[in-house]
CSV table of C-alpha atoms in Angstrom, one decimal:
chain,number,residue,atom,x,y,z
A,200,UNK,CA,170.8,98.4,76.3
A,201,UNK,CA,174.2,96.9,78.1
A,202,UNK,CA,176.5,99.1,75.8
A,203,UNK,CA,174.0,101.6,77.0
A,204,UNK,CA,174.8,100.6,80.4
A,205,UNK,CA,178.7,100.0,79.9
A,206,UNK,CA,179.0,103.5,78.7
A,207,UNK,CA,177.5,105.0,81.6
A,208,UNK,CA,179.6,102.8,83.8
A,209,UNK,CA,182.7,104.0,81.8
A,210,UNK,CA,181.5,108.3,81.7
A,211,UNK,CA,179.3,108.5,84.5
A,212,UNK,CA,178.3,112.1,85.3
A,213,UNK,CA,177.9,113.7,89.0
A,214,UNK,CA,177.8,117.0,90.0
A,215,UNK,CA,180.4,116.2,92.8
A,216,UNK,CA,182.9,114.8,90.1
A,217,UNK,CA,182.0,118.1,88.3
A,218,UNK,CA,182.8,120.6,91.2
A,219,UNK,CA,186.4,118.9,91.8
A,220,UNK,CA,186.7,119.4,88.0
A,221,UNK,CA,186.2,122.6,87.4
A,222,UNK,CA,188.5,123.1,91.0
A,223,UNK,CA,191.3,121.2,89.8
A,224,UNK,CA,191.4,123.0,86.4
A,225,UNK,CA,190.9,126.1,87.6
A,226,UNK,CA,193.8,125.9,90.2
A,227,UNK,CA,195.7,124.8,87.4
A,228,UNK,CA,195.0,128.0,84.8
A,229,UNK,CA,195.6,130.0,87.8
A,230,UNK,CA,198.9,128.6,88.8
A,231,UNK,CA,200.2,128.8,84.5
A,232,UNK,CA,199.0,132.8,84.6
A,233,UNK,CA,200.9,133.2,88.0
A,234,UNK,CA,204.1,131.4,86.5
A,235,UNK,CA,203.8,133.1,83.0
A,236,UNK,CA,203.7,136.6,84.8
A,237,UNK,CA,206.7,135.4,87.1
A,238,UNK,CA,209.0,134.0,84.1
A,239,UNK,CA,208.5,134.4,80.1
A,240,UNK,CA,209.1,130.8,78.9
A,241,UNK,CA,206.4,128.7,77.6
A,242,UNK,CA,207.5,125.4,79.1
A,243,UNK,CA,205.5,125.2,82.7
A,244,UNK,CA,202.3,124.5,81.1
A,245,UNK,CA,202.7,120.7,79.9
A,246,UNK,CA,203.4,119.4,83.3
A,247,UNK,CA,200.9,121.9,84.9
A,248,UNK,CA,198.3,120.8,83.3
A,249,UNK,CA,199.2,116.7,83.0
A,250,UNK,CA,199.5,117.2,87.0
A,251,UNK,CA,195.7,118.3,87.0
A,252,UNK,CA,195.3,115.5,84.7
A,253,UNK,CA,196.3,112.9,87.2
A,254,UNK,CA,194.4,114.6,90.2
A,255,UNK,CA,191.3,114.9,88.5
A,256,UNK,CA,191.3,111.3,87.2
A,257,UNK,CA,192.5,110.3,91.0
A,258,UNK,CA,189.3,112.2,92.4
A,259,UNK,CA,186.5,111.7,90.1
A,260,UNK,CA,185.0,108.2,88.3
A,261,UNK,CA,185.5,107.1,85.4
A,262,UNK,CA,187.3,108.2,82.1
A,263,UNK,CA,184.8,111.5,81.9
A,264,UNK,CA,186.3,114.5,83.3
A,265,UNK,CA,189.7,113.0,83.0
A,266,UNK,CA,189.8,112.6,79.4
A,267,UNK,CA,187.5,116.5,79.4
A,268,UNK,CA,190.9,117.2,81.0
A,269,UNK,CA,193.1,116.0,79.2
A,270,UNK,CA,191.9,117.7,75.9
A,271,UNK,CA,190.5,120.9,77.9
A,272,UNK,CA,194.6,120.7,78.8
A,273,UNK,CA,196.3,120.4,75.5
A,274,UNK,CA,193.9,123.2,73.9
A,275,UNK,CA,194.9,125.6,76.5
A,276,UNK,CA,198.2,125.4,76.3
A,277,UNK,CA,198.4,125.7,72.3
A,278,UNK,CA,195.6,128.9,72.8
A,279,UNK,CA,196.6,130.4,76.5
A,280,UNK,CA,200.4,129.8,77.4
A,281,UNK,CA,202.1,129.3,73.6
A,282,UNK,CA,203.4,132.1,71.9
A,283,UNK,CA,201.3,134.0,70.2
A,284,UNK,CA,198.9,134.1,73.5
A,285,UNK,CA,195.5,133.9,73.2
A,286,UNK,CA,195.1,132.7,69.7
A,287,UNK,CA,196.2,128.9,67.9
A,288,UNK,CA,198.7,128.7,66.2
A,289,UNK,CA,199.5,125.1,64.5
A,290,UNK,CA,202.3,125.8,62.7
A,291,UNK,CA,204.8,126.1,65.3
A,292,UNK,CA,208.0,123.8,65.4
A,293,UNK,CA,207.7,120.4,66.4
A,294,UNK,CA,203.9,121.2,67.5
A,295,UNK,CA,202.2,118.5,66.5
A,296,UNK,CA,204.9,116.1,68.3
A,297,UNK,CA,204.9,117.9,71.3
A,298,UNK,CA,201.4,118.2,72.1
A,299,UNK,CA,200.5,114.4,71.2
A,300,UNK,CA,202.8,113.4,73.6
A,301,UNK,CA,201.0,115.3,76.1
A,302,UNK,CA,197.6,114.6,74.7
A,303,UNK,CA,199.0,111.0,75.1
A,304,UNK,CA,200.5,111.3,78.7
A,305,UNK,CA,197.3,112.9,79.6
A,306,UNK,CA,194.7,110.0,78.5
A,307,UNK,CA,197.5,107.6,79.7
A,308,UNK,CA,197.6,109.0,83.3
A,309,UNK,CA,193.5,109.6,83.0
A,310,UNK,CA,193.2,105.7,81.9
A,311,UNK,CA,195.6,104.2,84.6
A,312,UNK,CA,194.3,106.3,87.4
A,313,UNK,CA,191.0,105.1,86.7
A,314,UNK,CA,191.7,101.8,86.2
A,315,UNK,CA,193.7,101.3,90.0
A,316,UNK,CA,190.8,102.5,91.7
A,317,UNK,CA,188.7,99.8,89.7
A,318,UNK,CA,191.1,97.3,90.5
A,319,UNK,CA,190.9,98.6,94.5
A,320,UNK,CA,187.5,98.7,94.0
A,321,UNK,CA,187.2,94.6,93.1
A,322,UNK,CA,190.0,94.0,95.6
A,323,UNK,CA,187.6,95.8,98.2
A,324,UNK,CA,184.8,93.9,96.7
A,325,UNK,CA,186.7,90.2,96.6
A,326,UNK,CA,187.4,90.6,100.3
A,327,UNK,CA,184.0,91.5,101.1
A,328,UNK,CA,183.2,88.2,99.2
A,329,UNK,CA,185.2,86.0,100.8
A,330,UNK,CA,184.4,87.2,104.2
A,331,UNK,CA,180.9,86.4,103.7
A,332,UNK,CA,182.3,83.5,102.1
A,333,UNK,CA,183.9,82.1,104.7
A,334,UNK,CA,181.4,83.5,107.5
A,335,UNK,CA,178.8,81.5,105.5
A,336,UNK,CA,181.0,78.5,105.8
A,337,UNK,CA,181.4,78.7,109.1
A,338,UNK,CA,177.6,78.9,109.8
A,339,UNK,CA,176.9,75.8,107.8
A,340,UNK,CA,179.5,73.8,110.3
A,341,UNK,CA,177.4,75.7,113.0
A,342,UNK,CA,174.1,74.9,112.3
A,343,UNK,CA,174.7,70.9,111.8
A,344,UNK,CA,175.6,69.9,115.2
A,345,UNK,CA,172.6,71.5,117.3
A,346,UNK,CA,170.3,70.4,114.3
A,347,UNK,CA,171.4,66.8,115.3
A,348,UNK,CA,170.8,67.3,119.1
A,349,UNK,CA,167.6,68.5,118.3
A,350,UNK,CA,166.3,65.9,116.5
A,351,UNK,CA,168.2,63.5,118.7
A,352,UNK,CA,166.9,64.6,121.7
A,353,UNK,CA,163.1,64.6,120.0
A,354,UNK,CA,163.6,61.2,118.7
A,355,UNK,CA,165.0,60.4,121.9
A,356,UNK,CA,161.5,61.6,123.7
A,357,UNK,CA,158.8,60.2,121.0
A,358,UNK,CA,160.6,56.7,120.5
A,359,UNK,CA,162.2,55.5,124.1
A,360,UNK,CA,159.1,54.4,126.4
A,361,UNK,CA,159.9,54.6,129.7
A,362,UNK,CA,161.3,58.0,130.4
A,363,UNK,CA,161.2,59.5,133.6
A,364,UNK,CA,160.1,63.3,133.8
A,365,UNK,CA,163.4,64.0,134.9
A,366,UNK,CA,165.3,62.5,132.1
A,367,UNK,CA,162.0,63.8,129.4
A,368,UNK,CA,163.1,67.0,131.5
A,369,UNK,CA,166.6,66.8,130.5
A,370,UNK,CA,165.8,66.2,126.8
A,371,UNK,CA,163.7,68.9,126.4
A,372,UNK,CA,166.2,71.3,127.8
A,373,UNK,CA,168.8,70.3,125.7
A,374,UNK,CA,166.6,70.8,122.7
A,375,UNK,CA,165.7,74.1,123.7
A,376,UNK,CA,169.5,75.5,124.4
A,377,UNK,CA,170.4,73.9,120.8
A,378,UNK,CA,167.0,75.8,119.1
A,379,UNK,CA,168.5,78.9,121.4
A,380,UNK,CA,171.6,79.1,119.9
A,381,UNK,CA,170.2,78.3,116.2
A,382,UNK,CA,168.5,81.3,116.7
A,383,UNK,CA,171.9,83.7,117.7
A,384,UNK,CA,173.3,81.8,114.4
A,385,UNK,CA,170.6,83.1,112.2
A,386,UNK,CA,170.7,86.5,113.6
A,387,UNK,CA,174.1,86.7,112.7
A,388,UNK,CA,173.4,85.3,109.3
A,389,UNK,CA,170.9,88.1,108.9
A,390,UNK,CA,173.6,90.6,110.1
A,391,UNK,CA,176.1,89.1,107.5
A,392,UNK,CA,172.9,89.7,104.8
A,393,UNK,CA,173.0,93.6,106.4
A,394,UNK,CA,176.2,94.6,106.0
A,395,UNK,CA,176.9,92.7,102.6
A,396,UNK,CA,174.0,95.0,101.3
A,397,UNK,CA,175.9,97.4,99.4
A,398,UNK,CA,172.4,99.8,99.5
A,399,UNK,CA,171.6,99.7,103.0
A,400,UNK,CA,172.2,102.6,105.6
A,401,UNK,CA,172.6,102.1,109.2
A,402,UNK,CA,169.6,104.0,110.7
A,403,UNK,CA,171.9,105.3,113.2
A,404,UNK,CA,170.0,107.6,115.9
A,405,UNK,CA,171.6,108.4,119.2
A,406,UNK,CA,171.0,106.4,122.0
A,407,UNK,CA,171.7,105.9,125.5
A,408,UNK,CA,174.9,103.7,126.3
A,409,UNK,CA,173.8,102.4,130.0
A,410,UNK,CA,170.6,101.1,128.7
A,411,UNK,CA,172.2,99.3,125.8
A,412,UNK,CA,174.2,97.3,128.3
A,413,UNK,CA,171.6,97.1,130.4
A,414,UNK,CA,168.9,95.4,128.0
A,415,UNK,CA,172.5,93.0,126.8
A,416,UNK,CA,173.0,92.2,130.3
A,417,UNK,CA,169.2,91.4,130.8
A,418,UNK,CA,168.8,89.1,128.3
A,419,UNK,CA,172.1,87.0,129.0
A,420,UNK,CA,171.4,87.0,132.5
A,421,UNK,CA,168.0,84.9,131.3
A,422,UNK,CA,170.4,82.3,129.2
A,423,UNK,CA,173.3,82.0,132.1
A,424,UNK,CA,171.9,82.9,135.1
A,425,UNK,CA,174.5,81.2,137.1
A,426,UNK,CA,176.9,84.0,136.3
A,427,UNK,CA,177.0,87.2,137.4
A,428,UNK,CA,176.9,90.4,135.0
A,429,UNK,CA,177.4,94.2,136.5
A,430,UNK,CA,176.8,97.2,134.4
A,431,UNK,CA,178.9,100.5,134.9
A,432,UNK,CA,178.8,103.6,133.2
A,433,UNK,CA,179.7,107.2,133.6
A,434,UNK,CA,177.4,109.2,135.7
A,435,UNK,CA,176.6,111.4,132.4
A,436,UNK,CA,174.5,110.7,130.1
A,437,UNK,CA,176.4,109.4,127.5
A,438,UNK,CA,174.6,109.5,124.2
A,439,UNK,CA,175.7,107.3,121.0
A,440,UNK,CA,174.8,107.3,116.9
A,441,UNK,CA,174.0,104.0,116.7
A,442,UNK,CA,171.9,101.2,115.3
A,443,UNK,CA,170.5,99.9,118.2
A,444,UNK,CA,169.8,96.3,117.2
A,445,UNK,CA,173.2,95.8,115.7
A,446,UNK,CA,175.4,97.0,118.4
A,447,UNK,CA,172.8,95.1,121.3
A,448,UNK,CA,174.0,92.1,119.0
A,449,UNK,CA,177.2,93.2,119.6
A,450,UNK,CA,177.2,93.1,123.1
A,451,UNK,CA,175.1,89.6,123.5
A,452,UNK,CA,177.7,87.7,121.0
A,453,UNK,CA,180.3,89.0,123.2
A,454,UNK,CA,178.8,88.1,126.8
A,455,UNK,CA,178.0,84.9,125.3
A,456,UNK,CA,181.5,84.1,124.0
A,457,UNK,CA,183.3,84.8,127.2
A,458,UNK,CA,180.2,82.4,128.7
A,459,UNK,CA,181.3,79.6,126.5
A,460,UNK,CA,185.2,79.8,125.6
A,461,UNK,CA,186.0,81.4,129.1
A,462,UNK,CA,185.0,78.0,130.4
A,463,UNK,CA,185.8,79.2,134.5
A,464,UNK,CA,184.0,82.5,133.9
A,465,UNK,CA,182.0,83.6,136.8
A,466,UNK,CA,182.0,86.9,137.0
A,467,UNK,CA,181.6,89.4,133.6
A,468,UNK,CA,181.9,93.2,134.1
A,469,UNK,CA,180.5,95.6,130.9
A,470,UNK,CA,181.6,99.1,131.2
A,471,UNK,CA,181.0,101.9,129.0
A,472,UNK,CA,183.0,105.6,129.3
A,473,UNK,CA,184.0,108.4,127.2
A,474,UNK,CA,187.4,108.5,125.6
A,475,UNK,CA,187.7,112.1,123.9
A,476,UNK,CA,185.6,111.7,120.8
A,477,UNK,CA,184.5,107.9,121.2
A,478,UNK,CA,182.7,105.8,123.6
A,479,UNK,CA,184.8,102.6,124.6
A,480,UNK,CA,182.8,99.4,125.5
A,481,UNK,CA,184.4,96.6,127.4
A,482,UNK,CA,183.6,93.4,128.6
A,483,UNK,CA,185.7,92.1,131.0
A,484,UNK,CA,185.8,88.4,132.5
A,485,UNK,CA,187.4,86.2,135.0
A,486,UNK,CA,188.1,83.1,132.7
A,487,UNK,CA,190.5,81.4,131.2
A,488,UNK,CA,191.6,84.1,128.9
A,489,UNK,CA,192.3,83.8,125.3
A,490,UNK,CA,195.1,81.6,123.4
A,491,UNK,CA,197.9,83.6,122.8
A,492,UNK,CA,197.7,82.2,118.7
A,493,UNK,CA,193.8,83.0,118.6
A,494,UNK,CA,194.5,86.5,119.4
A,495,UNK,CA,195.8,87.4,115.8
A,496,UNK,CA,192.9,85.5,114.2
A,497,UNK,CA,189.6,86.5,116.3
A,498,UNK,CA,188.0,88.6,114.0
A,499,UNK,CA,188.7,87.5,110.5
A,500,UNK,CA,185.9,84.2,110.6
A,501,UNK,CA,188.8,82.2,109.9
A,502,UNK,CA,189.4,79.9,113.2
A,503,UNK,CA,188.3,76.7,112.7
A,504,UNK,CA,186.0,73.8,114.9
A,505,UNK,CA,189.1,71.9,115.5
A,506,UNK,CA,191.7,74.6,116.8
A,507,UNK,CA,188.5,76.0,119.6
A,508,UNK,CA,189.0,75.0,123.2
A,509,UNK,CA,185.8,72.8,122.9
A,510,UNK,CA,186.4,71.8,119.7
A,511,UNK,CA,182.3,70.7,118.8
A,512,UNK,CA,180.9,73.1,115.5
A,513,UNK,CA,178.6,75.1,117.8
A,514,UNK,CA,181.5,76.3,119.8
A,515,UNK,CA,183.1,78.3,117.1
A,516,UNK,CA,183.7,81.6,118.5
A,517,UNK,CA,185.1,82.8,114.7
A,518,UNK,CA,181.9,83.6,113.4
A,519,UNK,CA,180.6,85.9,116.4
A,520,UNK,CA,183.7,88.1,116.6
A,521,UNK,CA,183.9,88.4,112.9
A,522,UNK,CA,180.3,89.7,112.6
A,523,UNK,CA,181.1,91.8,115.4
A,524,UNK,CA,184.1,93.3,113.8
A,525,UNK,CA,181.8,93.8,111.0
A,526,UNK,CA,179.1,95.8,112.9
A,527,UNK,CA,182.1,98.1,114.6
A,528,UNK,CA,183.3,99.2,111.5
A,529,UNK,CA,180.1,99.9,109.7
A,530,UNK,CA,180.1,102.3,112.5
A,531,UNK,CA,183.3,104.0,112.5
A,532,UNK,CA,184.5,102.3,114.8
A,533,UNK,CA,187.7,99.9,116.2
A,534,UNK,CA,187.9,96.7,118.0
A,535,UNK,CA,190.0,94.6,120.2
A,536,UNK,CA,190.6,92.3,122.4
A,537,UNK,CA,193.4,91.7,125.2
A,538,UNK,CA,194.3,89.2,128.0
A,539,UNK,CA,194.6,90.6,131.9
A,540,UNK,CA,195.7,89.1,134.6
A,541,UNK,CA,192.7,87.1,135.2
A,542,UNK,CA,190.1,86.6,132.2
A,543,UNK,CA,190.0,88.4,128.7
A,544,UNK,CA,188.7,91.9,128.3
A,545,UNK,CA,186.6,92.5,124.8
A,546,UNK,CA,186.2,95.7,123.9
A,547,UNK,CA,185.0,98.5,120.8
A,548,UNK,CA,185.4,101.7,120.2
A,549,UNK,CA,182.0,104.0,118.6
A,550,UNK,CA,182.2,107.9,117.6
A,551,UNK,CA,180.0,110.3,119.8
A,552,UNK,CA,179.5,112.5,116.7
A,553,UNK,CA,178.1,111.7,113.2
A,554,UNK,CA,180.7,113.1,111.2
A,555,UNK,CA,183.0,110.5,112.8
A,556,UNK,CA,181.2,107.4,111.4
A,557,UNK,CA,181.1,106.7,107.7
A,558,UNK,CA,178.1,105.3,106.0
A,559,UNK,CA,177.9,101.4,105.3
């Protein structure tokens, strides 16, 4: 059953592998019969056809249709474009030399193309890995602190007699902005699971960009309601393929980081407007701004507890902007983030058509 499985791994068989095929090679008897009819040697052929060769082994998977190639290759030009044409003939001079070597430097070519997209392919694949590795790392330093507030402030309320309501009051309120954020923590861990899933489509549809903001302003305005949040946008409609969960997430993580790490914030401003094929979303603060040596680093998951302006595990803005970045480019889209003159502006670009966005 697994050599079964390792040989269909190896020579696996799609109809879009077999169209570029048949393109490739017939490109490539074409272009011989042009240049025999243009010049009466018999030497164009080899490289012709080791050139198709390479291309179809660079644009189809596996060893399949690049080895079919390969031989397809060498037989053609012993029966097509070698003297006498349109018949074999084995017994010409230093034949069987010639034509190994190009048998040889086909399957060669076929068997190193194939094997540097494998190798992208796990390189793609590694990073992927260690993303999630170190996004899940991250979490893990997350989630301890406001577990320990939790069950300090609960142990706090069911052991200590004496408590006044304002200071049970107190306690309870802590608890509940720890369990809050536990909760964006484990949304973003189920965003990590999302786009790790190899299988999954985005069930991208197109929605309305206003009300996005306007249900991610709503909600943050519940959680900070001591800062102010306006939404613009164009007086179009502006209408956006999107998942709508994902990029709301998007937009909450974001208000929420300038909230924490913009530590004077007062005032945040979320745009949206149309930039030729894309719709650009910003949002814009009147903090602190961002360290210039965070800047390089926002999005990768990789800033640690220690270098944050706060500095406590819950306060890692690393693992927000990295799942971010994540949800972006499952989308098509780009992401950055910039200093003004006053504050930090966040902001991501999505495509306005389909065709723009790839598939996760």
């Amino acid at each position: 059953m697994r050599q079964t499985q390792n040989k269909a791994a190896l020579f696996p068989f799609t109809f879009r592998d077999f169209f570029i095929f048949i393109g490739i090679f017939a490109c490539a008897v074409e272009l011989c019969i042009l240049l025999r009819m243009a010049d009466s040697s018999d030497g164009f052929a080899s490289p012709v056809f080791v050139l198709a060769v390479l291309l179809i082994s660079r644009f189809t998977n596996g060893y399949l249709f690049g080895t079919l190639a390969a031989i397809l290759g060498v037989i053609g030009v012993n029966y097509i474009f070698t003297y006498p044409y349109w018949a074999f003939d084995f017994t010409l001079a230093g034949y069987p030399l010639t034509f190994l070597t190009m048998f040889g430097v086909s399957i060669i070519t076929c068997t190193m193309t194939t094997k540097i997209k494998q190798q992208e392919r796990l390189r793609v694949e590694g990073e992927k890995e260690k993303m999630r590795a170190n996004l899940l790392r991250s979490v893990s330093h997350d989630i301890r602190t406001p577990l320990t507030s939790i069950v300090g402030a609960t142990s706090a309320l069911l052991e200590t007699e004496g408590l006044s309501e304002e200071e049970q009051r107190a306690l309870l309120e802590e608890a509940r902005d720890e369990a809050q954020w536990l909760i964006r923590v484990m949304e973003n861990l189920l965003s990590i699971t999302r786009m790790g899933d190899a299988q999954t489509q985005l069930a991208k549809v197109p929605e309305a960009a206003e009300e996005i903001l306007g249900e991610a302003a709503r909600k943050f305005r519940k959680r900070f309601p001591e800062i102010q949040v306006a939404v613009s946008a164009p007086d179009e409609l502006l209408l956006v393929p999107m998942d709508a969960i994902l990029i709301e997430q998007v937009l909450s993580n974001l208000l929420e980081n300038a909230a924490i790490h913009g530590q004077t914030v007062t005032q945040i401003q979320l745009s949206v407007q149309r930039e030729q094929a894309y719709a650009r979303f910003a949002a814009q603060d009147n903090g602190c701004g961002i360290p210039p040596k965070e800047l390089p680093r926002l999005f990768d998951g990789t800033l640690k507890h220690g270098e944050t302006p706060s500095g406590d595990g819950k306060r890692n803005m690393g693992i927000g902007l990295s799942v971010c970045m994540a949800i972006v480019r499952a989308h098509g889209g780009t992401m950055e983030a910039k200093n003004l003159s006053r504050g930090a502006e966040f902001s991501f670009r999505l495509p306005l058509s389909e065709k723009e966005s790839p598939s996760l």
